[in-house]
């Protein structure tokens, strides 16, 4: 990974579906209306998978399209960066390979990631503009690769290629799901047989090395690929595999090993900050992508373990903004059993690549500040520094393609504060010809009050602590859809 770039539910009242909440938010963004507070959490995955439902939902696409059409800032600037990117042109032609190699002789991974980003960027432009030429270009790239690719090879870096570009490719395919001529089943098979296979194997075996040998970003890119594969393939087992590893895995990418110490002031020490900042920020981008994909399937990893990710994001942002952070010495144990081994104690944050710019902060900022109403001062400052975010092709070769980017366009949202006291009814969607999406809501049974997210307990739904309640209450805006009741119940629980 060489980096060169720099809602408890009141059943006596009608509830609002999460898709309705997001549409309301899109309308607010276009009209410039005031903050709204609603009592809703992510769509529940237990009722089936939501599509599109990785980094973006249909409501997100509707918000982007309406805002760009209305020339609203900052969407307009975000779209301008996308439209100017060479990868986002409908004239892009795919260059599929039977074998992709990263690391060692015959490295050719650049051919893959250029096409992956071209597929994603054209798919995104189609969703914003409705221009079918971009949809055709994205479809043709996806089809060309699924017809040819059989393996990802190389030295240990093959796991990087599989994880990074597997989850990115899956996101492009998710956008194109249902588009005429897109060979979804063939693409799903390729994703499982080529990308998921390597990523799942890495999480299980870590290439035969000690669990701690590989840094957190290696685990995170593998988690991202496994999760994205599960969503694209409607495979709950794969989603559970990714979520379980994120929460309780033994490697450096599971959340409690990723963020090793919680310091006073809500700063969480990020494991790779002691290594260098290029890899630390790579991990931030991957963790943010994992959390957003999970959120859109009704699983809140953003808020897991009392917002542990937020504390880590704030720590990395603060250090890379040039400010001091506390640091507890951490020992890295490396090697492979019976072959070699050693350790290195890191005693201070690294200054290597400090201040690197990556298009990773908008999604994180908009979740915690605008979607949840929490304070994230250092994330906010870094998002402002990078805005408007570009994507692959805007940040140099190599590490410039580690993230899909364009967050100013894709993730900017009005302040629609989501209380996470209970899930809303699941949304099942179907995308038909021309990209039109219909949604059907699976109603919550009368009298039901289920506080569990898919795959875990109530804490999965972002128990943000008293600070989260205070942030919502401080808005001074009347909560709707049972939100006031949600706040009272949650406040009682947090103080109990």
Short mmCIF file of C-alpha atoms in Angstrom, two decimals:
data_model
loop_
_atom_site.label_atom_id
_atom_site.label_comp_id
_atom_site.label_asym_id
_atom_site.label_seq_id
_atom_site.Cartn_x
_atom_site.Cartn_y
_atom_site.Cartn_z
CA UNK A 1 0.00 0.00 0.00
CA UNK A 2 2.51 2.59 -1.15
CA UNK A 3 0.87 5.94 -0.66
CA UNK A 4 2.00 8.77 -2.85
CA UNK A 5 -0.80 11.14 -2.26
CA UNK A 6 0.05 13.14 0.02
CA UNK A 7 -35.57 6.03 18.06
CA UNK A 8 -37.46 4.17 20.40
CA UNK A 9 -40.73 3.73 18.54
CA UNK A 10 -44.09 5.25 19.55
CA UNK A 11 -46.59 2.87 17.97
CA UNK A 12 -49.50 5.18 18.65
CA UNK A 13 -48.25 7.48 15.92
CA UNK A 14 -47.53 6.88 12.25
CA UNK A 15 -43.87 6.18 11.64
CA UNK A 16 -41.78 7.55 8.83
CA UNK A 17 -39.77 5.12 6.76
CA UNK A 18 -36.05 5.72 6.53
CA UNK A 19 -36.34 6.27 2.80
CA UNK A 20 -38.97 8.91 3.51
CA UNK A 21 -36.64 10.51 6.03
CA UNK A 22 -33.83 10.67 3.50
CA UNK A 23 -36.10 12.06 0.81
CA UNK A 24 -37.19 14.73 3.24
CA UNK A 25 -33.50 15.48 3.78
CA UNK A 26 -32.90 15.75 0.05
CA UNK A 27 -35.79 18.17 -0.26
CA UNK A 28 -34.39 20.19 2.60
CA UNK A 29 -31.00 20.33 0.91
CA UNK A 30 -32.49 21.70 -2.30
CA UNK A 31 -34.87 24.12 -0.62
CA UNK A 32 -32.35 25.25 1.99
CA UNK A 33 -34.73 24.50 4.84
CA UNK A 34 -33.86 24.26 8.51
CA UNK A 35 -32.61 21.29 10.48
CA UNK A 36 -35.06 18.46 11.10
CA UNK A 37 -34.88 15.92 13.90
CA UNK A 38 -36.40 12.51 13.32
CA UNK A 39 -36.70 9.34 15.31
CA UNK A 40 -35.29 6.79 12.88
CA UNK A 41 -32.25 4.58 12.49
CA UNK A 42 -30.81 2.58 9.60
CA UNK A 43 -33.08 0.35 7.54
CA UNK A 44 -33.23 -3.09 9.12
CA UNK A 45 -31.32 -5.70 7.16
CA UNK A 46 -33.34 -8.52 8.71
CA UNK A 47 -36.19 -7.83 6.28
CA UNK A 48 -33.94 -8.37 3.26
CA UNK A 49 -31.18 -6.43 1.58
CA UNK A 50 -31.73 -2.83 0.51
CA UNK A 51 -30.66 -2.05 -3.05
CA UNK A 52 -28.92 0.13 -3.98
CA UNK A 53 -27.39 -0.18 -0.56
CA UNK A 54 -23.62 0.09 -0.37
CA UNK A 55 -22.02 3.51 -0.24
CA UNK A 56 -25.14 5.06 -1.76
CA UNK A 57 -28.90 4.56 -1.60
CA UNK A 58 -31.57 5.63 -4.05
CA UNK A 59 -32.41 8.53 -1.74
CA UNK A 60 -28.78 9.62 -1.93
CA UNK A 61 -28.90 9.60 -5.73
CA UNK A 62 -32.11 11.61 -5.72
CA UNK A 63 -30.56 14.16 -3.37
CA UNK A 64 -27.44 14.50 -5.54
CA UNK A 65 -29.37 14.82 -8.78
CA UNK A 66 -31.77 17.43 -7.43
CA UNK A 67 -29.00 19.51 -5.88
CA UNK A 68 -26.80 19.45 -8.99
CA UNK A 69 -29.76 20.38 -11.19
CA UNK A 70 -30.45 23.32 -8.87
CA UNK A 71 -26.75 24.39 -8.97
CA UNK A 72 -26.55 24.18 -5.19
CA UNK A 73 -23.26 24.45 -3.35
CA UNK A 74 -21.26 22.42 -2.53
CA UNK A 75 -22.84 19.75 -4.77
CA UNK A 76 -22.15 21.81 -7.89
CA UNK A 77 -18.43 22.00 -7.15
CA UNK A 78 -18.36 18.31 -6.23
CA UNK A 79 -19.97 17.33 -9.51
CA UNK A 80 -17.64 19.59 -11.49
CA UNK A 81 -14.62 17.68 -10.15
CA UNK A 82 -16.26 14.40 -11.17
CA UNK A 83 -17.23 15.59 -14.65
CA UNK A 84 -13.69 16.81 -15.33
CA UNK A 85 -12.05 13.50 -14.39
CA UNK A 86 -10.76 11.52 -17.37
CA UNK A 87 -12.17 8.30 -15.87
CA UNK A 88 -15.69 9.74 -15.80
CA UNK A 89 -16.03 10.05 -19.57
CA UNK A 90 -18.48 7.84 -21.46
CA UNK A 91 -15.79 7.22 -24.10
CA UNK A 92 -13.71 5.13 -21.65
CA UNK A 93 -12.96 1.68 -23.03
CA UNK A 94 -12.23 -1.29 -20.75
CA UNK A 95 -8.98 -3.25 -20.78
CA UNK A 96 -9.83 -6.54 -19.02
CA UNK A 97 -7.18 -9.02 -17.95
CA UNK A 98 -7.43 -12.72 -17.17
CA UNK A 99 -4.92 -12.37 -14.31
CA UNK A 100 -4.21 -9.29 -12.23
CA UNK A 101 -0.87 -9.14 -10.44
CA UNK A 102 0.10 -6.87 -7.57
CA UNK A 103 3.56 -7.31 -6.07
CA UNK A 104 6.48 -9.07 -7.70
CA UNK A 105 7.10 -9.79 -11.36
CA UNK A 106 4.46 -8.84 -13.88
CA UNK A 107 2.62 -6.29 -11.74
CA UNK A 108 -0.28 -4.94 -13.78
CA UNK A 109 -2.81 -3.92 -11.13
CA UNK A 110 -3.01 -0.38 -12.51
CA UNK A 111 -4.98 -1.69 -15.48
CA UNK A 112 -7.59 -3.00 -13.06
CA UNK A 113 -7.94 0.01 -10.83
CA UNK A 114 -8.18 2.48 -13.68
CA UNK A 115 -11.11 0.50 -15.09
CA UNK A 116 -12.71 0.08 -11.66
CA UNK A 117 -12.71 3.83 -11.09
CA UNK A 118 -13.97 4.48 -14.62
CA UNK A 119 -16.89 2.12 -13.99
CA UNK A 120 -17.74 3.79 -10.68
CA UNK A 121 -17.40 7.35 -11.95
CA UNK A 122 -19.51 6.74 -15.04
CA UNK A 123 -22.14 4.98 -12.94
CA UNK A 124 -22.22 7.96 -10.57
CA UNK A 125 -22.52 10.44 -13.43
CA UNK A 126 -25.42 8.44 -14.85
CA UNK A 127 -27.26 8.55 -11.54
CA UNK A 128 -26.78 12.31 -11.28
CA UNK A 129 -27.50 13.29 -14.89
CA UNK A 130 -29.61 10.44 -16.27
CA UNK A 131 -27.36 10.30 -19.36
CA UNK A 132 -27.47 6.71 -20.61
CA UNK A 133 -24.08 6.97 -22.34
CA UNK A 134 -22.44 6.92 -18.90
CA UNK A 135 -24.54 3.95 -17.81
CA UNK A 136 -23.57 2.08 -20.98
CA UNK A 137 -19.90 2.80 -20.35
CA UNK A 138 -20.08 1.55 -16.75
CA UNK A 139 -22.01 -1.56 -17.79
CA UNK A 140 -19.53 -2.39 -20.54
CA UNK A 141 -16.55 -2.12 -18.17
CA UNK A 142 -18.20 -4.40 -15.61
CA UNK A 143 -19.21 -6.94 -18.24
CA UNK A 144 -15.79 -6.96 -19.89
CA UNK A 145 -14.02 -7.83 -16.65
CA UNK A 146 -16.51 -10.44 -15.47
CA UNK A 147 -16.13 -12.22 -18.81
CA UNK A 148 -12.33 -12.49 -18.54
CA UNK A 149 -10.86 -12.16 -15.03
CA UNK A 150 -10.05 -15.42 -13.23
CA UNK A 151 -7.44 -14.54 -10.58
CA UNK A 152 -5.62 -11.92 -8.53
CA UNK A 153 -2.01 -12.95 -7.97
CA UNK A 154 1.37 -11.69 -6.79
CA UNK A 155 3.13 -11.61 -3.44
CA UNK A 156 1.27 -10.70 -0.26
CA UNK A 157 0.17 -7.50 -1.97
CA UNK A 158 -2.37 -9.57 -3.89
CA UNK A 159 -4.56 -9.30 -0.78
CA UNK A 160 -4.41 -5.51 -1.07
CA UNK A 161 -5.53 -5.64 -4.70
CA UNK A 162 -8.35 -8.06 -3.91
CA UNK A 163 -9.64 -6.08 -0.95
CA UNK A 164 -9.37 -2.55 -2.27
CA UNK A 165 -10.52 -3.10 -5.79
CA UNK A 166 -12.98 -5.84 -4.94
CA UNK A 167 -15.06 -3.58 -2.70
CA UNK A 168 -14.74 -0.69 -5.16
CA UNK A 169 -15.83 -2.85 -8.11
CA UNK A 170 -18.77 -4.14 -6.10
CA UNK A 171 -19.91 -0.57 -5.44
CA UNK A 172 -19.93 0.19 -9.16
CA UNK A 173 -21.89 -3.00 -9.81
CA UNK A 174 -24.40 -2.16 -7.08
CA UNK A 175 -25.18 1.13 -8.79
CA UNK A 176 -25.69 -0.67 -12.10
CA UNK A 177 -27.85 -3.46 -10.68
CA UNK A 178 -30.84 -3.99 -12.97
CA UNK A 179 -29.53 -1.87 -15.83
CA UNK A 180 -30.31 -3.41 -19.25
CA UNK A 181 -27.52 -5.65 -20.45
CA UNK A 182 -25.57 -5.75 -17.18
CA UNK A 183 -24.56 -9.34 -16.45
CA UNK A 184 -25.11 -9.20 -12.68
CA UNK A 185 -24.96 -12.95 -12.01
CA UNK A 186 -21.68 -13.30 -13.90
CA UNK A 187 -20.22 -10.33 -12.06
CA UNK A 188 -21.31 -11.76 -8.71
CA UNK A 189 -19.56 -15.03 -9.54
CA UNK A 190 -16.36 -13.23 -10.47
CA UNK A 191 -16.50 -11.16 -7.28
CA UNK A 192 -16.86 -14.27 -5.13
CA UNK A 193 -14.38 -16.46 -6.99
CA UNK A 194 -11.64 -13.88 -7.43
CA UNK A 195 -11.90 -11.05 -4.89
CA UNK A 196 -13.88 -12.41 -1.95
CA UNK A 197 -11.87 -15.64 -1.95
CA UNK A 198 -8.63 -13.79 -1.28
CA UNK A 199 -10.10 -11.37 1.25
CA UNK A 200 -11.88 -14.02 3.28
CA UNK A 201 -8.77 -16.19 3.28
CA UNK A 202 -6.69 -13.28 4.52
CA UNK A 203 -9.00 -12.61 7.47
CA UNK A 204 -8.95 -16.30 8.36
CA UNK A 205 -5.21 -17.00 7.93
CA UNK A 206 -3.30 -13.72 7.53
CA UNK A 207 -1.07 -15.26 4.88
CA UNK A 208 0.43 -17.65 7.45
CA UNK A 209 1.84 -14.82 9.57
CA UNK A 210 1.20 -13.85 13.16
CA UNK A 211 -2.16 -12.14 13.56
CA UNK A 212 -0.41 -8.92 14.53
CA UNK A 213 2.04 -8.99 11.61
CA UNK A 214 -0.23 -7.09 9.25
CA UNK A 215 -1.31 -3.55 10.04
CA UNK A 216 -4.92 -2.55 10.54
CA UNK A 217 -5.47 -1.31 7.00
CA UNK A 218 -4.84 -4.83 5.63
CA UNK A 219 -7.71 -6.20 7.69
CA UNK A 220 -9.95 -3.25 6.84
CA UNK A 221 -9.62 -3.59 3.08
CA UNK A 222 -10.40 -7.29 3.39
CA UNK A 223 -13.44 -6.58 5.59
CA UNK A 224 -14.64 -4.04 3.03
CA UNK A 225 -14.45 -6.59 0.23
CA UNK A 226 -16.21 -9.32 2.21
CA UNK A 227 -18.99 -6.92 3.26
CA UNK A 228 -19.50 -5.51 -0.24
CA UNK A 229 -19.59 -9.02 -1.70
CA UNK A 230 -22.25 -10.03 0.80
CA UNK A 231 -24.42 -7.06 -0.08
CA UNK A 232 -24.07 -7.43 -3.84
CA UNK A 233 -24.79 -11.16 -3.64
CA UNK A 234 -27.59 -10.94 -1.04
CA UNK A 235 -25.50 -13.26 1.13
CA UNK A 236 -26.15 -12.70 4.83
CA UNK A 237 -23.40 -15.11 5.81
CA UNK A 238 -20.76 -12.95 4.16
CA UNK A 239 -22.16 -9.79 5.73
CA UNK A 240 -22.06 -11.48 9.13
CA UNK A 241 -18.48 -12.60 8.46
CA UNK A 242 -17.39 -9.02 7.85
CA UNK A 243 -19.32 -7.49 10.76
CA UNK A 244 -18.18 -10.15 13.21
CA UNK A 245 -14.53 -9.64 12.29
CA UNK A 246 -14.86 -5.87 12.56
CA UNK A 247 -16.22 -6.23 16.10
CA UNK A 248 -14.28 -9.18 17.51
CA UNK A 249 -11.55 -10.23 15.06
CA UNK A 250 -8.08 -10.91 16.43
CA UNK A 251 -6.10 -8.87 13.90
CA UNK A 252 -5.13 -5.22 13.97
CA UNK A 253 -8.16 -4.18 11.91
CA UNK A 254 -10.89 -5.18 14.34
CA UNK A 255 -12.13 -2.03 15.99
CA UNK A 256 -10.68 -2.48 19.47
CA UNK A 257 -7.27 -3.38 18.07
CA UNK A 258 -7.52 -0.67 15.43
CA UNK A 259 -8.15 1.99 18.06
CA UNK A 260 -5.84 0.84 20.81
CA UNK A 261 -6.37 3.44 23.54
CA UNK A 262 -9.12 5.91 24.40
CA UNK A 263 -7.55 9.11 25.71
CA UNK A 264 -9.25 11.92 27.66
CA UNK A 265 -11.22 14.29 25.47
CA UNK A 266 -12.68 11.55 23.30
CA UNK A 267 -9.56 10.84 21.23
CA UNK A 268 -8.95 7.23 20.17
CA UNK A 269 -5.35 6.28 19.34
CA UNK A 270 -5.30 4.81 15.81
CA UNK A 271 -2.91 1.88 15.46
CA UNK A 272 -1.17 3.05 12.28
CA UNK A 273 -0.58 6.63 13.44
CA UNK A 274 2.65 5.30 14.92
CA UNK A 275 3.61 3.88 11.51
CA UNK A 276 2.93 6.73 9.05
CA UNK A 277 0.05 8.97 8.13
CA UNK A 278 -0.46 7.69 4.59
CA UNK A 279 -1.50 4.31 5.95
CA UNK A 280 -3.34 5.77 8.93
CA UNK A 281 -5.55 7.85 6.64
CA UNK A 282 -5.96 4.89 4.31
CA UNK A 283 -7.42 3.04 7.28
CA UNK A 284 -9.72 5.96 8.09
CA UNK A 285 -11.10 5.89 4.56
CA UNK A 286 -11.64 2.14 4.64
CA UNK A 287 -13.30 2.18 8.06
CA UNK A 288 -15.58 4.97 6.90
CA UNK A 289 -16.56 3.01 3.79
CA UNK A 290 -17.25 -0.12 5.84
CA UNK A 291 -19.40 1.82 8.29
CA UNK A 292 -21.40 3.53 5.52
CA UNK A 293 -22.06 0.27 3.64
CA UNK A 294 -23.15 -1.41 6.86
CA UNK A 295 -25.34 1.56 7.84
CA UNK A 296 -27.22 1.33 4.56
CA UNK A 297 -28.05 -2.29 5.41
CA UNK A 298 -29.27 -1.44 8.92
CA UNK A 299 -26.08 -2.18 10.85
CA UNK A 300 -24.50 0.67 12.78
CA UNK A 301 -20.75 0.26 13.01
CA UNK A 302 -20.24 4.02 13.18
CA UNK A 303 -21.66 4.06 16.69
CA UNK A 304 -20.45 0.65 17.85
CA UNK A 305 -18.69 0.57 21.23
CA UNK A 306 -19.71 4.09 22.21
CA UNK A 307 -18.67 5.68 18.92
CA UNK A 308 -15.19 4.19 19.02
CA UNK A 309 -14.65 4.93 15.33
CA UNK A 310 -15.49 8.60 15.81
CA UNK A 311 -12.86 8.86 18.53
CA UNK A 312 -10.31 7.29 16.21
CA UNK A 313 -11.27 9.50 13.28
CA UNK A 314 -10.93 12.60 15.46
CA UNK A 315 -7.48 11.47 16.65
CA UNK A 316 -6.13 10.94 13.13
CA UNK A 317 -7.64 14.19 11.89
CA UNK A 318 -6.24 16.22 14.78
CA UNK A 319 -2.69 14.90 14.32
CA UNK A 320 -2.81 15.42 10.56
CA UNK A 321 -4.06 18.97 11.01
CA UNK A 322 -0.76 19.67 12.74
CA UNK A 323 -1.96 19.54 16.33
CA UNK A 324 -0.59 17.46 19.17
CA UNK A 325 -2.28 14.26 20.36
CA UNK A 326 -1.62 12.01 23.36
CA UNK A 327 0.15 8.74 22.62
CA UNK A 328 0.59 5.53 24.58
CA UNK A 329 3.52 3.34 23.54
CA UNK A 330 2.43 0.36 21.45
CA UNK A 331 4.42 -2.73 20.51
CA UNK A 332 4.09 -4.21 17.05
CA UNK A 333 4.80 -7.95 16.92
CA UNK A 334 5.63 -9.22 13.48
CA UNK A 335 6.76 -12.37 11.68
CA UNK A 336 5.45 -15.87 11.00
CA UNK A 337 5.26 -18.84 13.40
CA UNK A 338 8.30 -21.08 13.18
CA UNK A 339 9.93 -18.93 10.51
CA UNK A 340 10.92 -15.55 11.92
CA UNK A 341 9.66 -12.89 14.25
CA UNK A 342 10.38 -9.77 16.20
CA UNK A 343 8.84 -6.68 17.67
CA UNK A 344 9.09 -2.91 17.57
CA UNK A 345 7.81 -0.48 20.16
CA UNK A 346 6.36 2.73 18.78
CA UNK A 347 6.68 5.58 21.26
CA UNK A 348 5.22 8.55 19.38
CA UNK A 349 3.01 9.42 16.43
CA UNK A 350 4.87 9.32 13.14
CA UNK A 351 5.44 12.50 11.17
CA UNK A 352 5.85 10.58 7.89
CA UNK A 353 3.29 11.77 5.30
CA UNK A 354 1.68 13.96 7.94
CA UNK A 355 -1.11 16.05 6.45
CA UNK A 356 -1.70 13.83 3.41
CA UNK A 357 -4.90 14.67 1.58
CA UNK A 358 -7.32 11.88 0.80
CA UNK A 359 -10.98 12.14 -0.30
CA UNK A 360 -12.26 10.33 2.78
CA UNK A 361 -13.57 12.92 5.22
CA UNK A 362 -16.92 14.06 3.78
CA UNK A 363 -18.73 10.78 4.44
CA UNK A 364 -17.47 10.71 8.02
CA UNK A 365 -18.27 14.36 8.68
CA UNK A 366 -21.73 14.14 7.19
CA UNK A 367 -22.61 11.02 9.16
CA UNK A 368 -21.58 12.21 12.60
CA UNK A 369 -22.37 15.92 12.30
CA UNK A 370 -25.30 16.15 9.88
CA UNK A 371 -26.90 12.71 10.19
CA UNK A 372 -26.32 12.18 13.92
CA UNK A 373 -25.86 15.71 15.30
CA UNK A 374 -22.63 14.91 17.12
CA UNK A 375 -19.55 17.09 17.48
CA UNK A 376 -16.53 16.17 15.35
CA UNK A 377 -14.39 19.33 15.25
CA UNK A 378 -11.23 17.83 13.77
CA UNK A 379 -13.03 15.71 11.18
CA UNK A 380 -15.02 18.83 10.29
CA UNK A 381 -11.87 20.87 9.82
CA UNK A 382 -10.26 18.23 7.63
CA UNK A 383 -13.37 17.86 5.50
CA UNK A 384 -13.31 21.61 4.91
CA UNK A 385 -9.64 21.39 3.95
CA UNK A 386 -10.19 18.77 1.24
CA UNK A 387 -13.55 20.02 -0.08
CA UNK A 388 -14.54 19.56 -2.87
CA UNK A 389 -13.34 15.98 -2.88
CA UNK A 390 -12.12 14.32 -6.05
CA UNK A 391 -11.54 10.65 -6.66
CA UNK A 392 -9.34 8.22 -8.56
CA UNK A 393 -7.27 10.26 -11.00
CA UNK A 394 -7.23 13.42 -8.88
CA UNK A 395 -4.59 12.40 -6.32
CA UNK A 396 -1.78 10.80 -8.29
CA UNK A 397 -1.04 7.20 -9.15
CA UNK A 398 -0.91 4.27 -6.71
CA UNK A 399 -2.43 5.40 -3.44
CA UNK A 400 -4.57 7.93 -5.27
CA UNK A 401 -6.86 5.03 -6.24
CA UNK A 402 -7.24 3.62 -2.72
CA UNK A 403 -10.62 5.32 -2.27
CA UNK A 404 -13.55 6.02 -4.56
CA UNK A 405 -13.91 9.62 -3.39
CA UNK A 406 -16.26 12.37 -4.62
CA UNK A 407 -17.73 12.68 -1.16
CA UNK A 408 -18.68 16.35 -1.49
CA UNK A 409 -21.12 15.34 -4.21
CA UNK A 410 -22.15 11.98 -2.78
CA UNK A 411 -22.32 12.46 0.98
CA UNK A 412 -23.21 16.10 1.62
CA UNK A 413 -26.54 16.09 3.42
CA UNK A 414 -28.66 18.50 5.45
CA UNK A 415 -28.91 18.19 9.19
CA UNK A 416 -31.44 15.39 9.56
CA UNK A 417 -30.52 14.04 12.95
CA UNK A 418 -31.15 10.34 13.30
CA UNK A 419 -31.85 8.93 16.74
CA UNK A 420 -30.68 5.34 16.86
CA UNK A 421 -33.07 3.95 19.44
CA UNK A 422 -34.78 1.50 17.10
CA UNK A 423 -34.71 0.43 13.46
CA UNK A 424 -37.22 1.55 10.90
CA UNK A 425 -39.00 -0.98 8.68
CA UNK A 426 -36.77 -2.62 6.10
CA UNK A 427 -36.77 -1.36 2.54
CA UNK A 428 -36.60 -3.83 -0.34
CA UNK A 429 -35.96 -2.32 -3.73
CA UNK A 430 -35.83 -3.39 -7.35
CA UNK A 431 -34.08 -1.50 -10.10
CA UNK A 432 -35.59 -1.76 -13.54
CA UNK A 433 -34.86 -0.53 -17.04
CA UNK A 434 -33.54 2.98 -17.21
CA UNK A 435 -32.41 2.84 -13.62
CA UNK A 436 -35.83 3.53 -12.14
CA UNK A 437 -36.15 2.14 -8.67
CA UNK A 438 -39.29 1.13 -6.86
CA UNK A 439 -39.41 0.49 -3.15
CA UNK A 440 -41.76 -1.52 -1.02
CA UNK A 441 -41.88 -1.14 2.73
CA UNK A 442 -42.15 -4.14 5.00
CA UNK A 443 -44.30 -2.85 7.86
CA UNK A 444 -43.43 -3.36 11.47
CA UNK A 445 -46.07 -5.56 13.13
CA UNK A 446 -48.50 -3.67 15.34
CA UNK A 447 -47.16 -3.32 18.83
CA UNK A 448 -43.68 -4.45 17.84
CA UNK A 449 -40.73 -2.72 19.42
CA UNK A 450 -37.53 -4.37 18.16
CA UNK A 451 -34.35 -2.62 19.24
CA UNK A 452 -31.97 -5.07 17.61
CA UNK A 453 -29.95 -4.49 14.46
CA UNK A 454 -29.21 -7.45 12.23
CA UNK A 455 -26.61 -9.73 13.73
CA UNK A 456 -26.37 -8.35 17.23
CA UNK A 457 -27.78 -6.64 20.27
CA UNK A 458 -29.31 -3.26 20.85
CA UNK A 459 -25.91 -1.62 21.23
CA UNK A 460 -25.37 -2.18 17.50
CA UNK A 461 -27.80 0.65 16.94
CA UNK A 462 -25.32 3.28 18.05
CA UNK A 463 -25.74 3.88 21.74
CA UNK A 464 -23.87 7.15 21.49
CA UNK A 465 -23.94 7.94 25.19
CA UNK A 466 -25.32 11.03 26.88
CA UNK A 467 -23.36 13.23 24.50
CA UNK A 468 -25.46 12.02 21.60
CA UNK A 469 -28.68 12.83 23.43
CA UNK A 470 -27.40 16.24 24.37
CA UNK A 471 -26.45 16.96 20.78
CA UNK A 472 -29.93 16.11 19.55
CA UNK A 473 -31.71 17.93 22.32
CA UNK A 474 -29.58 21.02 21.80
CA UNK A 475 -30.94 21.58 18.32
CA UNK A 476 -34.09 23.11 19.73
CA UNK A 477 -36.10 21.61 16.87
CA UNK A 478 -39.28 19.70 17.55
CA UNK A 479 -38.69 15.99 16.99
CA UNK A 480 -41.17 14.14 14.80
CA UNK A 481 -42.19 10.54 14.21
CA UNK A 482 -41.91 9.66 17.88
CA UNK A 483 -38.55 11.35 18.31
CA UNK A 484 -39.44 13.12 21.55
CA UNK A 485 -40.42 9.86 23.14
CA UNK A 486 -37.23 8.29 21.82
CA UNK A 487 -35.16 10.97 23.50
CA UNK A 488 -36.91 10.59 26.82
CA UNK A 489 -36.50 6.83 26.87
CA UNK A 490 -32.92 6.97 25.76
CA UNK A 491 -32.03 9.66 28.26
CA UNK A 492 -33.46 7.52 31.02
CA UNK A 493 -31.44 4.53 29.85
CA UNK A 494 -28.19 6.49 29.57
CA UNK A 495 -28.57 7.82 33.09
CA UNK A 496 -29.78 4.57 34.56
#
